[in-house]
Short mmCIF file of C-alpha atoms and ligand atoms in Angstrom, two decimals:
data_model
loop_
_atom_site.label_atom_id
_atom_site.label_comp_id
_atom_site.label_asym_id
_atom_site.label_seq_id
_atom_site.Cartn_x
_atom_site.Cartn_y
_atom_site.Cartn_z
CA UNK F 14 126.87 119.68 71.16
CA UNK F 15 130.49 118.68 71.05
CA UNK F 16 133.20 117.20 68.87
CA UNK F 17 133.46 113.41 69.14
CA UNK F 18 136.82 111.57 68.54
CA UNK F 19 137.34 107.87 68.37
CA UNK F 20 141.12 107.08 68.74
CA UNK F 21 142.23 103.60 67.63
CA UNK F 22 139.05 102.09 69.19
CA UNK F 23 138.97 98.34 69.29
CA UNK F 24 136.85 95.64 70.77
CA UNK F 25 137.89 91.96 70.97
CA UNK F 26 135.82 89.03 72.20
CA UNK F 27 138.49 86.37 72.73
CA UNK F 28 140.33 85.97 69.53
CA UNK F 29 137.57 87.67 67.52
CA UNK F 30 138.00 91.38 66.51
CA UNK F 31 134.52 92.87 66.47
CA UNK F 32 135.99 96.38 65.96
CA UNK F 33 139.56 96.97 64.79
CA UNK F 34 141.48 100.16 65.29
CA UNK F 35 138.73 102.67 64.34
CA UNK F 36 139.92 106.28 64.32
CA UNK F 37 137.32 108.98 63.44
CA UNK F 38 136.67 112.56 64.18
CA UNK F 39 133.04 113.78 64.17
CA UNK F 40 132.84 117.58 63.92
CA UNK F 41 130.36 119.64 66.08
CA UNK F 42 126.91 119.39 64.49
CA UNK F 43 127.99 116.79 61.97
CA UNK F 44 125.68 113.84 61.08
CA UNK F 45 127.87 110.89 60.57
CA UNK F 46 126.51 107.49 59.40
CA UNK F 47 128.20 104.16 59.94
CA UNK F 48 127.24 101.89 57.12
CA UNK F 49 128.10 98.30 56.46
CA UNK F 50 126.77 94.70 56.24
CA UNK F 51 125.45 92.91 59.24
CA UNK F 52 128.14 91.93 61.73
CA UNK F 53 130.71 94.52 60.50
CA UNK F 54 130.94 96.12 63.95
CA UNK F 55 128.70 99.16 63.66
CA UNK F 56 126.63 98.60 66.70
CA UNK F 57 129.57 97.65 68.85
CA UNK F 58 131.23 100.91 67.75
CA UNK F 59 128.14 102.91 68.73
CA UNK F 60 127.75 101.13 72.13
CA UNK F 61 131.42 101.79 72.93
CA UNK F 62 130.68 105.56 72.33
CA UNK F 63 127.56 105.36 74.55
CA UNK F 64 129.49 103.46 77.22
CA UNK F 65 127.61 100.17 77.16
CA UNK F 66 130.37 98.14 75.83
CA UNK F 67 133.99 98.46 77.20
CA UNK F 68 136.72 98.77 74.53
CA UNK F 69 139.69 96.48 74.65
CA UNK F 70 141.82 99.24 73.13
CA UNK F 71 141.80 102.84 72.21
CA UNK F 72 139.84 105.89 73.51
CA UNK F 73 136.59 107.88 73.17
CA UNK F 74 136.63 111.63 73.62
CA UNK F 75 133.68 113.98 73.75
CA UNK F 76 134.42 117.70 73.57
CA UNK F 77 138.14 116.91 74.12
CA UNK F 78 137.48 114.89 77.35
CA UNK F 79 138.40 111.31 77.61
CA UNK F 80 135.17 109.43 78.46
CA UNK F 81 136.43 105.98 77.66
CA UNK F 82 135.97 104.63 81.19
CA UNK F 83 132.93 106.79 82.25
CA UNK F 84 129.59 104.99 82.70
CA UNK F 85 126.92 105.76 80.17
CA UNK F 86 124.96 108.16 82.28
CA UNK F 87 127.90 110.32 82.93
CA UNK F 88 128.77 110.85 79.20
CA UNK F 89 125.87 112.97 78.07
CA UNK F 90 125.27 110.94 74.97
CA UNK F 91 121.53 110.10 74.00
CA UNK F 92 121.12 106.72 72.42
CA UNK F 93 118.02 105.76 70.43
CA UNK F 94 117.62 101.88 70.02
CA UNK F 95 116.21 100.09 66.97
CA UNK F 96 113.55 98.51 69.23
CA UNK F 97 112.66 101.87 70.86
CA UNK F 98 112.93 100.15 74.30
CA UNK F 99 110.06 102.16 75.80
CA UNK F 100 108.58 101.13 79.11
CA UNK F 101 105.10 99.60 78.18
CA UNK F 102 103.43 100.39 81.44
CA UNK F 103 104.56 104.09 81.56
CA UNK F 104 102.90 106.91 79.73
CA UNK F 105 104.71 108.96 77.02
CA UNK F 106 105.38 111.73 79.62
CA UNK F 107 106.64 109.21 82.13
CA UNK F 108 108.95 107.48 79.59
CA UNK F 109 110.52 110.68 78.59
CA UNK F 110 110.83 111.85 82.27
CA UNK F 111 112.30 108.61 83.57
CA UNK F 112 115.92 109.33 82.98
CA UNK F 113 115.72 112.81 84.48
CA UNK F 114 114.04 111.48 87.59
CA UNK F 115 116.81 108.86 87.93
CA UNK F 116 119.36 111.71 87.82
CA UNK F 117 117.45 113.40 90.66
CA UNK F 118 116.36 116.53 88.73
CA UNK F 119 113.84 118.68 90.48
CA UNK F 120 110.17 118.05 89.60
CA UNK F 121 109.76 121.47 87.99
CA UNK F 122 112.87 120.79 85.75
CA UNK F 123 111.66 117.26 84.88
CA UNK F 124 108.20 118.64 83.82
CA UNK F 125 109.78 121.49 81.85
CA UNK F 126 112.37 119.51 79.97
CA UNK F 127 109.87 116.68 79.18
CA UNK F 128 107.50 119.08 77.71
CA UNK F 129 110.36 120.67 75.71
CA UNK F 130 111.53 117.33 74.36
CA UNK F 131 107.96 116.26 73.39
CA UNK F 132 107.47 119.53 71.65
CA UNK F 133 110.59 119.03 69.65
CA UNK F 134 109.28 115.82 68.30
CA UNK F 135 105.73 117.20 67.94
CA UNK F 136 104.07 114.87 70.49
CA UNK F 137 103.20 117.28 73.18
CA UNK F 138 99.51 116.34 72.73
CA UNK F 139 100.08 112.64 73.43
CA UNK F 140 101.87 112.72 76.72
CA UNK F 141 99.20 110.77 78.63
CA UNK F 142 99.07 107.86 76.28
CA UNK F 143 100.77 104.44 76.72
CA UNK F 144 103.30 103.27 74.04
CA UNK F 145 100.73 100.65 72.76
CA UNK F 146 98.35 103.45 72.07
CA UNK F 147 100.85 104.97 69.54
CA UNK F 148 101.78 104.19 65.98
CA UNK F 149 105.23 102.86 65.23
CA UNK F 150 106.32 106.33 64.02
CA UNK F 151 105.06 107.98 67.09
CA UNK F 152 106.86 105.44 69.34
CA UNK F 153 110.01 106.12 67.44
CA UNK F 154 109.60 109.91 68.26
CA UNK F 155 109.04 109.15 71.94
CA UNK F 156 112.41 107.24 71.86
CA UNK F 157 114.06 110.24 70.23
CA UNK F 158 112.43 112.60 72.82
CA UNK F 159 113.76 110.32 75.56
CA UNK F 160 117.34 110.84 74.15
CA UNK F 161 116.91 114.56 73.55
CA UNK F 162 115.58 115.35 77.06
CA UNK F 163 119.12 115.08 78.26
CA UNK F 164 120.23 117.77 75.81
CA UNK F 165 123.02 115.32 74.80
CA UNK F 166 126.36 116.42 73.51
CA UNK F 167 126.23 113.53 71.08
CA UNK F 168 123.11 111.81 69.73
CA UNK F 169 123.54 108.10 68.79
CA UNK F 170 121.03 106.37 66.66
CA UNK F 171 121.10 102.66 66.28
CA UNK F 172 119.00 101.70 63.15
CA UNK F 173 116.30 104.00 64.37
CA UNK F 174 114.03 103.50 61.36
CA UNK F 175 114.14 99.86 60.64
CA UNK F 176 110.90 99.04 62.38
CA UNK F 177 108.97 101.59 60.26
CA UNK F 178 107.22 100.85 56.93
CA UNK F 179 108.90 102.35 53.82
CA UNK F 180 106.61 105.43 53.46
CA UNK F 181 106.93 106.45 57.10
CA UNK F 182 110.69 105.80 57.06
CA UNK F 183 111.06 108.41 54.37
CA UNK F 184 109.10 110.96 56.37
CA UNK F 185 110.89 110.20 59.61
CA UNK F 186 114.28 110.50 57.92
CA UNK F 187 113.58 114.08 56.98
CA UNK F 188 112.16 114.85 60.47
CA UNK F 189 115.20 113.52 62.26
CA UNK F 190 117.55 115.40 59.88
CA UNK F 191 115.80 118.68 60.31
CA UNK F 192 115.69 118.36 64.05
CA UNK F 193 119.32 117.45 64.25
CA UNK F 194 120.17 120.43 62.08
CA UNK F 195 117.98 122.80 64.13
CA UNK F 196 119.58 121.72 67.39
CA UNK F 197 123.11 121.47 65.89
CA UNK F 198 123.53 118.00 67.42
CA UNK F 199 126.63 115.94 66.77
CA UNK F 200 125.15 112.68 65.66
CA UNK F 201 126.28 109.21 64.78
CA UNK F 202 123.77 106.82 63.11
CA UNK F 203 124.20 103.18 62.38
CA UNK F 204 122.46 101.56 59.43
CA UNK F 205 122.90 98.89 56.81
CA UNK F 206 120.54 100.60 54.50
CA UNK F 207 122.52 102.48 51.89
CA UNK F 208 119.74 104.68 50.74
CA UNK F 209 119.07 105.82 54.27
CA UNK F 210 122.74 106.49 54.73
CA UNK F 211 123.05 108.44 51.56
CA UNK F 212 119.99 110.48 52.21
CA UNK F 213 120.77 111.49 55.85
CA UNK F 214 124.51 111.72 56.26
CA UNK F 215 126.94 114.67 56.02
CA UNK F 216 129.60 112.09 55.94
CA UNK F 217 129.61 108.33 55.71
CA UNK F 218 131.82 105.62 57.09
CA UNK F 219 131.86 102.37 55.39
CA UNK F 220 132.84 99.37 57.60
CA UNK F 221 133.52 95.68 57.06
CA UNK F 222 134.97 93.08 59.37
CA UNK F 223 135.25 95.53 62.19
CA UNK F 224 137.43 98.02 60.20
CA UNK F 225 136.84 101.32 58.49
CA UNK F 226 137.11 100.77 54.73
CA UNK F 227 136.45 104.40 53.67
CA UNK F 228 135.17 107.64 55.18
CA UNK F 229 133.85 110.46 53.05
CA UNK F 230 130.94 112.30 51.53
CA UNK F 231 128.49 110.57 49.40
CA UNK F 232 130.20 111.83 46.22
CA UNK F 233 133.62 110.64 47.53
CA UNK F 234 132.36 107.09 48.17
CA UNK F 235 130.32 106.89 44.88
CA UNK F 236 132.79 108.50 42.52
CA UNK F 237 136.09 107.40 44.15
CA UNK F 238 135.50 104.15 46.08
CA UNK F 239 138.75 103.16 47.75
CA UNK F 240 138.24 99.53 47.02
CA UNK F 241 136.05 96.92 45.39
CA UNK F 242 134.12 96.40 48.58
CA UNK F 243 133.10 100.10 48.79
CA UNK F 244 132.33 100.16 45.04
CA UNK F 245 129.99 97.17 45.56
CA UNK F 246 128.36 98.35 48.76
CA UNK F 247 127.68 101.94 47.87
CA UNK F 248 125.61 102.19 44.70
CA UNK F 249 125.59 99.43 42.18
CA UNK F 250 128.31 98.35 39.72
CA UNK F 251 128.77 95.60 37.12
CA UNK F 252 132.18 94.00 37.88
CA UNK F 253 133.88 92.37 34.85
CA UNK F 254 136.80 90.18 35.67
CA UNK F 255 139.94 90.09 33.48
CA UNK F 256 143.30 91.72 33.28
CA UNK F 257 145.02 95.01 32.39
CA UNK F 258 146.83 93.78 29.28
CA UNK F 259 148.80 96.93 28.64
CA UNK F 260 148.38 100.48 30.04
CA UNK F 261 144.90 101.74 29.22
CA UNK F 262 143.58 98.41 27.81
CA UNK F 263 141.68 95.86 29.83
CA UNK F 264 140.85 92.27 28.44
CA UNK F 265 137.94 90.57 29.86
CA UNK F 266 137.85 86.88 30.76
CA UNK F 267 135.43 86.47 27.92
CA UNK F 268 138.03 87.99 25.52
CA UNK F 269 136.59 91.53 25.08
CA UNK F 270 138.95 94.46 24.84
CA UNK F 271 138.00 97.58 26.76
CA UNK F 272 139.76 100.91 27.18
CA UNK F 273 140.35 101.90 30.73
CA UNK F 274 142.01 104.47 32.76
CA UNK F 275 144.97 103.51 34.99
CA UNK F 276 145.63 100.11 36.58
CA UNK F 277 148.92 98.17 36.70
CA UNK F 278 149.35 95.29 34.21
CA UNK F 279 147.92 92.19 35.68
CA UNK F 280 144.74 90.57 37.05
CA UNK F 281 142.05 93.08 37.77
CA UNK F 282 138.41 93.82 37.67
CA UNK F 283 136.58 96.66 35.93
CA UNK F 284 133.62 98.32 37.63
CA UNK F 285 130.99 100.20 35.67
CA UNK F 286 127.96 102.06 37.18
CA UNK F 287 124.71 101.19 35.36
CA UNK F 288 123.69 104.81 34.74
CA UNK F 289 127.06 105.56 32.98
CA UNK F 290 126.28 103.02 30.21
CA UNK F 291 124.74 104.45 27.07
CA UNK F 292 122.41 102.14 25.06
CA UNK F 293 121.27 102.67 21.55
CA UNK F 294 119.84 100.68 18.62
CA UNK F 295 122.56 102.03 16.34
CA UNK F 296 126.37 102.08 16.80
CA UNK F 297 127.57 104.65 19.30
CA UNK F 298 130.17 106.95 17.88
CA UNK F 299 132.64 109.08 19.80
CA UNK F 300 132.73 106.93 22.92
CA UNK F 301 135.95 105.11 24.31
CA UNK F 302 134.12 101.81 24.37
CA UNK F 303 131.42 100.61 22.05
CA UNK F 304 130.19 97.03 22.12
CA UNK F 305 127.25 95.07 20.72
CA UNK F 306 125.01 92.95 22.91
CA UNK F 307 121.67 91.26 23.23
CA UNK F 308 119.05 92.26 25.83
CA UNK F 309 118.30 89.35 28.18
CA UNK F 310 116.32 90.90 30.87
CA UNK F 311 114.38 94.22 31.49
CA UNK F 312 113.34 95.33 34.88
CA UNK F 313 110.79 98.11 35.17
CA UNK F 314 111.38 100.14 38.36
CA UNK F 315 109.14 103.19 37.70
CA UNK F 316 111.50 106.12 37.32
CA UNK F 317 114.20 103.93 35.93
CA UNK F 318 114.52 100.88 33.83
CA UNK F 319 117.30 98.28 34.24
CA UNK F 320 118.48 96.56 31.12
CA UNK F 321 120.63 93.37 31.37
CA UNK F 322 122.77 92.94 28.28
CA UNK F 323 124.80 89.94 27.27
CA UNK F 324 127.98 91.23 25.69
CA UNK F 325 129.91 87.84 25.56
CA UNK F 326 129.11 84.21 26.62
CA UNK F 327 130.90 84.94 29.87
CA UNK F 328 129.71 88.65 30.42
CA UNK F 329 126.62 90.64 31.03
CA UNK F 330 126.31 94.31 31.91
CA UNK F 331 123.42 96.16 33.61
CA UNK F 332 122.56 99.51 32.12
CA UNK F 333 120.04 101.81 33.82
CA UNK F 334 118.08 104.26 31.76
CA UNK F 335 115.65 106.93 32.81
CA UNK F 336 111.96 106.23 32.05
CA UNK F 337 111.27 109.20 29.86
CA UNK F 338 108.54 109.48 27.21
CA UNK F 339 109.93 108.91 23.68
CA UNK F 340 113.32 107.51 24.70
CA UNK F 341 114.51 104.27 23.24
CA UNK F 342 113.57 101.34 25.54
CA UNK F 343 114.81 97.98 24.26
CA UNK F 344 112.94 94.73 24.70
CA UNK F 345 114.16 91.26 25.61
CA UNK F 346 115.90 89.74 22.55
CA UNK F 347 116.86 93.07 20.99
CA UNK F 348 120.33 93.58 19.63
CA UNK F 349 121.75 96.84 21.04
CA UNK F 350 124.88 98.91 21.24
CA UNK F 351 126.32 99.93 24.55
CA UNK F 352 129.10 102.38 25.31
CA UNK F 353 130.80 104.29 28.08
CA UNK F 354 133.80 106.53 28.65
CA UNK F 355 136.97 105.13 30.09
CA UNK F 356 136.72 107.59 32.86
CA UNK F 357 133.39 106.15 33.89
CA UNK F 358 134.87 102.67 34.63
CA UNK F 359 137.31 101.96 37.54
CA UNK F 360 139.91 99.40 37.71
CA UNK F 361 140.46 97.30 40.93
CA UNK F 362 143.46 94.96 41.37
CA UNK F 363 143.42 92.50 44.24
CA UNK F 364 140.53 94.27 45.93
CA UNK F 365 142.21 97.67 45.98
CA UNK F 366 141.66 100.56 43.54
CA UNK F 367 144.23 100.71 40.83
CA UNK F 368 143.26 103.78 38.93
P1 LIG J 7 124.01 94.34 62.61
O1 LIG J 7 123.73 95.28 61.43
O2 LIG J 7 123.53 92.82 62.30
O3 LIG J 7 123.48 94.78 63.98
P2 LIG J 7 126.65 95.13 63.33
O4 LIG J 7 127.55 95.71 62.20
O5 LIG J 7 125.99 96.16 64.15
O6 LIG J 7 125.59 94.18 62.79
P3 LIG J 7 127.89 94.25 65.67
O7 LIG J 7 126.59 94.03 66.46
O8 LIG J 7 128.67 95.36 66.06
O9 LIG J 7 127.62 94.25 64.17
O10 LIG J 7 128.74 92.86 65.80
C1 LIG J 7 130.03 92.82 65.25
C2 LIG J 7 130.54 91.32 65.49
O11 LIG J 7 130.78 91.15 66.95
C3 LIG J 7 129.50 90.33 65.14
O12 LIG J 7 130.18 89.28 64.40
C4 LIG J 7 128.97 89.85 66.45
O13 LIG J 7 128.51 88.45 66.33
C5 LIG J 7 130.14 90.02 67.34
N1 LIG J 7 129.66 90.25 68.73
C6 LIG J 7 128.87 91.22 69.13
N2 LIG J 7 128.71 91.22 70.56
C7 LIG J 7 129.30 90.10 70.94
C8 LIG J 7 129.55 89.50 72.27
N3 LIG J 7 129.01 89.97 73.27
N4 LIG J 7 130.30 88.32 72.19
C9 LIG J 7 130.82 87.83 71.18
N5 LIG J 7 130.75 88.40 69.92
C10 LIG J 7 130.03 89.44 69.87
#
């Protein structure tokens, strides 16, 4: 394992900036996730780390050594592709051994390291099978073994779980994370699935349009999003458009007054997380904001229930309540009271955080 540094890394295709000036440090043993919408430059960043795409600017350092211009096979990074990219006509053993044979390791070393990698992913008993004789989850583990067989300094995972069904994905997430911890592997994973990112990462990097919008822990991104994009992409928020009328007072486009923390006077939006909104059949007392509304839609999600509440002709809030026996659960058409603390809403002006 080794520290990984990206230093002002950029990639341009003609006039198009696929990756803009990305600077990140990944500590030894850290699990970093690059998260962002399709086309934001995550895969290009990962491929520059692996050496499959040449940067047009900046540097990649592994363990302090500049590897920017080294070919992939000299970097000692292990890359797991979304498609697994297994050789269909080779057995599991041969798939895992292939890269070592290319590197001219001795037959004894190839056999020993192949067995070790398959043991790590618990597939030692399936070495003679062909990929088509394996389940999706098992194929994914062969792909992982093929990366681990090099004992990589840095493990790179490109949407490794996106071909698995939901239940298997949950299991494999935990398996990968436990293995990564056990081996102390410095890891960078790319995903557009925020739940996957939040579950697996030590630290997350949210990207859009080729650039890093914010890097931090789950709590940092959720509680202190740097801008409206991050607030929208990580977790859910209701955004209410309007303006900060005077310090601490927000006026919605629909004319409602709401107390808020911070924000310069002027056009802004107010973001509120659904689980921070209290909902009650009777007026809420002792909260900074208390409004009346009408339930327009109820969405039953099992552990939680989403309640869509009309608070003005122009505005609707989403509140999320836990599905607990005996708790108040409103029905469509009910009049309700909603409330939240000023500190639970964030003000964004011109796309940047203002509070
Ligand atoms: P996804 O989640 O869909 O894989 P991503 O965030 O990984 O998306 P990238 O694959 O890194 O995005 O692509 C970033 C941008 O660079 C995209 O707009 C893509 O079309 C563009 N791009 C990637 N490779 C090339 C190429 N070889 N030539 C031109 N443009 C490219």
